Coordinates of C-alpha atoms in Angstrom, one line a residue:
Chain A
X1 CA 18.1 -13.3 -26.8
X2 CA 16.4 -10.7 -29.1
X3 CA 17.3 -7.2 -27.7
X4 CA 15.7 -3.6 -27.8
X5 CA 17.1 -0.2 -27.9
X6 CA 15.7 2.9 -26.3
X7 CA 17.0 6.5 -25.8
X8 CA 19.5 6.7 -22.9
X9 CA 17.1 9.6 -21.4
X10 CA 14.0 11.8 -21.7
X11 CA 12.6 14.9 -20.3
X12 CA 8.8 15.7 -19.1
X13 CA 6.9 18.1 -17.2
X14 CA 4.6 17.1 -14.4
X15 CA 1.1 16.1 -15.1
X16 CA 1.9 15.7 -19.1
X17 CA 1.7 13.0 -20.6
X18 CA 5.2 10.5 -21.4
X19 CA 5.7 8.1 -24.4
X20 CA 8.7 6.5 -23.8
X21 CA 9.8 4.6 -27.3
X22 CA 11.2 1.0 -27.7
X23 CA 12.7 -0.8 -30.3
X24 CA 12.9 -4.7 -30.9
X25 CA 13.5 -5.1 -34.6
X26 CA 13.7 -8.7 -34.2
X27 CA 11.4 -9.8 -31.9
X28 CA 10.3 -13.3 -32.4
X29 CA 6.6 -14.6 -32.6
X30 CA 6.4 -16.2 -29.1
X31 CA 8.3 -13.2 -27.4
X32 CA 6.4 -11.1 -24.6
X33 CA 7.1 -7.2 -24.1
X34 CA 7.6 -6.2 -20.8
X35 CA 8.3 -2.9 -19.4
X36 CA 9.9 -2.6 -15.7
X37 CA 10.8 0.6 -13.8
X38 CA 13.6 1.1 -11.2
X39 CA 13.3 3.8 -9.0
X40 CA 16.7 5.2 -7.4
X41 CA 18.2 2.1 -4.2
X42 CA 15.0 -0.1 -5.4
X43 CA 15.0 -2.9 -7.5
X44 CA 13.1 -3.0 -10.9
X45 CA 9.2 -2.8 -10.4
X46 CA 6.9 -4.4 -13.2
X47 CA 5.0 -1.9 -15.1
X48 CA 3.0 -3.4 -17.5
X49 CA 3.5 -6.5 -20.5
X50 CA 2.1 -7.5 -23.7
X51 CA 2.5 -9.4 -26.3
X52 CA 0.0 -8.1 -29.7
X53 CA -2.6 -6.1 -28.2
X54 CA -2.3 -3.0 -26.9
X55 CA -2.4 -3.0 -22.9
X56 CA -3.6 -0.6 -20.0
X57 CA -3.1 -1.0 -16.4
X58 CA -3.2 1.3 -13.4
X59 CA 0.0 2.3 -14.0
X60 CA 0.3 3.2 -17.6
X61 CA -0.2 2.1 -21.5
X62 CA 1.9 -0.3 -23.5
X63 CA 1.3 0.3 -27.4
X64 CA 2.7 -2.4 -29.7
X65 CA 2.9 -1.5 -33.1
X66 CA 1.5 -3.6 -35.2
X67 CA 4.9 -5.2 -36.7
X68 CA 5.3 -6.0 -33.2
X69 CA 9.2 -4.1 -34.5
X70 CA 8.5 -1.2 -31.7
X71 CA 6.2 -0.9 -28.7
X72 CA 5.7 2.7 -26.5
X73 CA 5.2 2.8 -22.8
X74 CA 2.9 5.3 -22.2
X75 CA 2.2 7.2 -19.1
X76 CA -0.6 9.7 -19.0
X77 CA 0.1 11.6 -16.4
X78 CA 3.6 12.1 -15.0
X79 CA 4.2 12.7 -11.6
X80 CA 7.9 13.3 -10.1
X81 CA 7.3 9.8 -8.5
X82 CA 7.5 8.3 -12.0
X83 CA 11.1 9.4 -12.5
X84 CA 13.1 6.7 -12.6
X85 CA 15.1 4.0 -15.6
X86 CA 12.5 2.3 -17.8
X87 CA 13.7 -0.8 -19.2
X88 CA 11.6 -2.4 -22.3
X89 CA 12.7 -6.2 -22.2
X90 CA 11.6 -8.9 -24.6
X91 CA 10.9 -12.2 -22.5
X92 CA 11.1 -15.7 -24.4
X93 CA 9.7 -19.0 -22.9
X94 CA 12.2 -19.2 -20.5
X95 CA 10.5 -16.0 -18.5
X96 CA 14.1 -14.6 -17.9
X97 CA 14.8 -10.9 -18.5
X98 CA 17.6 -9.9 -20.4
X99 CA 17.9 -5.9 -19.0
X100 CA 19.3 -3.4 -21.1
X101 CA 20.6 0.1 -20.2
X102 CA 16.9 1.4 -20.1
X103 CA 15.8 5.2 -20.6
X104 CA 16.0 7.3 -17.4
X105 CA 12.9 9.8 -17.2
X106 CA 13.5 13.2 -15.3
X107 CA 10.0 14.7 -14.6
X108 CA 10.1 18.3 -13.7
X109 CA 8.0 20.3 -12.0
Chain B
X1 CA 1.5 -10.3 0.8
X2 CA 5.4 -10.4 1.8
X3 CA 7.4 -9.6 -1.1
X4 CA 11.1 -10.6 -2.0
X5 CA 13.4 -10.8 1.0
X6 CA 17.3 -10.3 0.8
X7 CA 19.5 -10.0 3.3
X8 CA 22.2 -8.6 4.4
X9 CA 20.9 -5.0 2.9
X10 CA 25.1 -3.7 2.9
X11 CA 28.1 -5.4 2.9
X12 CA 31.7 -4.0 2.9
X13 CA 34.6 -6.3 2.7
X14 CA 38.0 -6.7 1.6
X15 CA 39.0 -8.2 -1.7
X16 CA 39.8 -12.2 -1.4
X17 CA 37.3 -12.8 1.6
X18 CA 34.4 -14.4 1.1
X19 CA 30.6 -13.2 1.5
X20 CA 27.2 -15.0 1.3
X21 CA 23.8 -13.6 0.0
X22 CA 20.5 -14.9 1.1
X23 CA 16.7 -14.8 -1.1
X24 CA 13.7 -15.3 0.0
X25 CA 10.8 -15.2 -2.4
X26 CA 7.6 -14.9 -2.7
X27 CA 5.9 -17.6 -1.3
X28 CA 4.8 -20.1 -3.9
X29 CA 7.3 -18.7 -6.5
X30 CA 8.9 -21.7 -7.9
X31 CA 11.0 -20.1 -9.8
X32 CA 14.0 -17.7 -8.7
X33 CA 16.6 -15.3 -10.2
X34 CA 19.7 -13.5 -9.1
X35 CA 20.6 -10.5 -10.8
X36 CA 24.0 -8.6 -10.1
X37 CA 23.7 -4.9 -11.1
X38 CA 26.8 -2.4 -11.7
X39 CA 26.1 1.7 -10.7
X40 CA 25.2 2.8 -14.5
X41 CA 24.4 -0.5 -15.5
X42 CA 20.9 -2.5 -16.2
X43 CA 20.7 -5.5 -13.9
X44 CA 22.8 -8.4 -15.7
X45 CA 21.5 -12.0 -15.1
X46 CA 23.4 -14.5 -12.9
X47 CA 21.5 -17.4 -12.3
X48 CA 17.8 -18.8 -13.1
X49 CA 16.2 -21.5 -10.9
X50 CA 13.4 -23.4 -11.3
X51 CA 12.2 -25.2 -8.1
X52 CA 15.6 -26.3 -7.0
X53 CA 17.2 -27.0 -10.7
X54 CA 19.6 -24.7 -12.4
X55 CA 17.5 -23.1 -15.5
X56 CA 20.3 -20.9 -16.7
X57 CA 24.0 -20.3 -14.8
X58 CA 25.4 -19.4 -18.3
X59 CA 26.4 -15.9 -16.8
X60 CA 27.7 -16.8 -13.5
X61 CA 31.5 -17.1 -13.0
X62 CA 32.0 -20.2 -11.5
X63 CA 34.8 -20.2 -10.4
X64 CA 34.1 -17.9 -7.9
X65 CA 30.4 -17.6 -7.4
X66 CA 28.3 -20.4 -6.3
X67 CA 24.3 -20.7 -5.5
X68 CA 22.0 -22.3 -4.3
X69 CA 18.3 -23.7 -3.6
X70 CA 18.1 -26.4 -1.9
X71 CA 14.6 -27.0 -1.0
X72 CA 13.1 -25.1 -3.7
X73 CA 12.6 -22.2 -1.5
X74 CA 15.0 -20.1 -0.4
X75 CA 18.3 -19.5 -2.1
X76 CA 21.8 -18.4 -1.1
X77 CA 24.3 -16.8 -3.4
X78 CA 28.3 -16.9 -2.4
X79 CA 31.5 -15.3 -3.9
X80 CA 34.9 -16.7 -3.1
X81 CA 37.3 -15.0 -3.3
X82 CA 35.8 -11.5 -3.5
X83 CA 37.5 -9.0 -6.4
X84 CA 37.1 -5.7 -6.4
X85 CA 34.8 -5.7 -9.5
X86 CA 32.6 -7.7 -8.1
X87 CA 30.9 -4.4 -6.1
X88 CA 27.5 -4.4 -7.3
X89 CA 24.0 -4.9 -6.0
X90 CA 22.9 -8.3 -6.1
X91 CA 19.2 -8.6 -7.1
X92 CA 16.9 -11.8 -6.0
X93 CA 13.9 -12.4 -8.2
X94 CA 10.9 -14.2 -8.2
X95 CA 8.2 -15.3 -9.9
X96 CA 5.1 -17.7 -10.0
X97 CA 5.5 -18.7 -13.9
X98 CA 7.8 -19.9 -15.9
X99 CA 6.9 -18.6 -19.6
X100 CA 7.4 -15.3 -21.1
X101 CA 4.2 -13.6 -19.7
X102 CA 5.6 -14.1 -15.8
X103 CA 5.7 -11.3 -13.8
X104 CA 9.0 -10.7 -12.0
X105 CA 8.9 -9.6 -8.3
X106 CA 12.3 -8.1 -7.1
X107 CA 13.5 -7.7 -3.7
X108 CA 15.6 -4.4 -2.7
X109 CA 19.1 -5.8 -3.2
X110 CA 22.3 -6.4 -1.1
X111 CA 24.7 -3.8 -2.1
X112 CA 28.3 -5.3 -2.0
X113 CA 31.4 -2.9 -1.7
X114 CA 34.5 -4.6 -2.3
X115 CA 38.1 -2.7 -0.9

């Protein structure tokens, strides 16, 4: 299973923009990029996926470069709902998530 | 739309009993997950069902940890006997596809406590 790596944590201040980095160097052609969220005593919450184009949803941004080597999770406005761990997972054809340690976001006010 | 249930939410027992997990997904979800998750640590897969066949059990420790899905619905998830590093929260999945694109749906977890 091709893995990612992402800063153990980051800082932000409320209502600024986040870009929260991933890296999955070897990433293969058929693997998606999936970004889930766990807020504290919940389980992981989906976020947003992609797999060559960039994506937007509701909830944030996913930019893939174009390597496909890195992607960004991008949330344009943070609220102190948003912190929580963000895990960037690559997701073969089997659909099953391989979870890393993730990046936990502190938002202050 | 219901989500993910689990149940019990807590458990506390003593090391060498025995305790059972159930799932109930999303309906229509043919395909399941348990995840077991250690405080610090990302959720680490256990198990992978697809309808009532075993996708992936590569991770589970077998020979103390058992599931299940019979019917292709709802799943149950046992450890016998219990150790004390098995205290974790045990996270049931679900989702409607099978390929890389799949959304997974999670339910809130039973958190185990092992003395």
């Amino acid at each position: 299973d091709a893995k990612t790596t992402q800063p153990n944590s980051m800082e932000s201040n409320e209502e600024e923009p986040v870009h929260l980095p991933c890296n999955h160097s070897t990433i293969s052609g058929t693997d998606y990029i999936h970004w889930y969220r766990q807020l504290p005593s919940q389980g992981p919450e989906y976020v947003i996926h992609g797999l060559t184009s960039n994506v937007n949803n509701r909830m944030a941004s996913l930019a893939i470069a174009e390597d496909r080597k890195s992607s960004t999770l991008i949330l344009h406005r943070a609220t102190l709902r948003d912190a929580a761990v963000y895990y960037c997972i690559l997701s073969g054809n089997t659909g099953k998530l391989i979870f890393g340690q993730g990046t936990t976001l502190q938002v202050k006010p | 739309e219901a989500g993910v249930a689990q149940s019990p939410r807590y458990k506390i027992i003593e090391k060498r009993q025995s305790v059972a997990f159930w799932c109930n997904p999303i309906s229509g979800h043919a395909t399941l997950y348990w995840y077991q998750q250690i405080l610090g640590q990302g959720p680490k897969l256990l198990i992978q069902f697809q309808n009532n066949g075993v996708v992936d059990d590569s991770q589970l420790p077998k020979d103390r940890f058992s599931a299940e899905r019979l019917k292709g619905v709802d799943s149950t998830l046992k450890i016998q006997p219990a150790k004390l590093e098995d205290s974790a929260v045990y996270l049931c999945a679900s989702s409607s596809m099978t390929g890389g694109a799949g959304e997974l749906f999670f339910g809130e977890g039973s958190r185990l406590t092992v003395l």
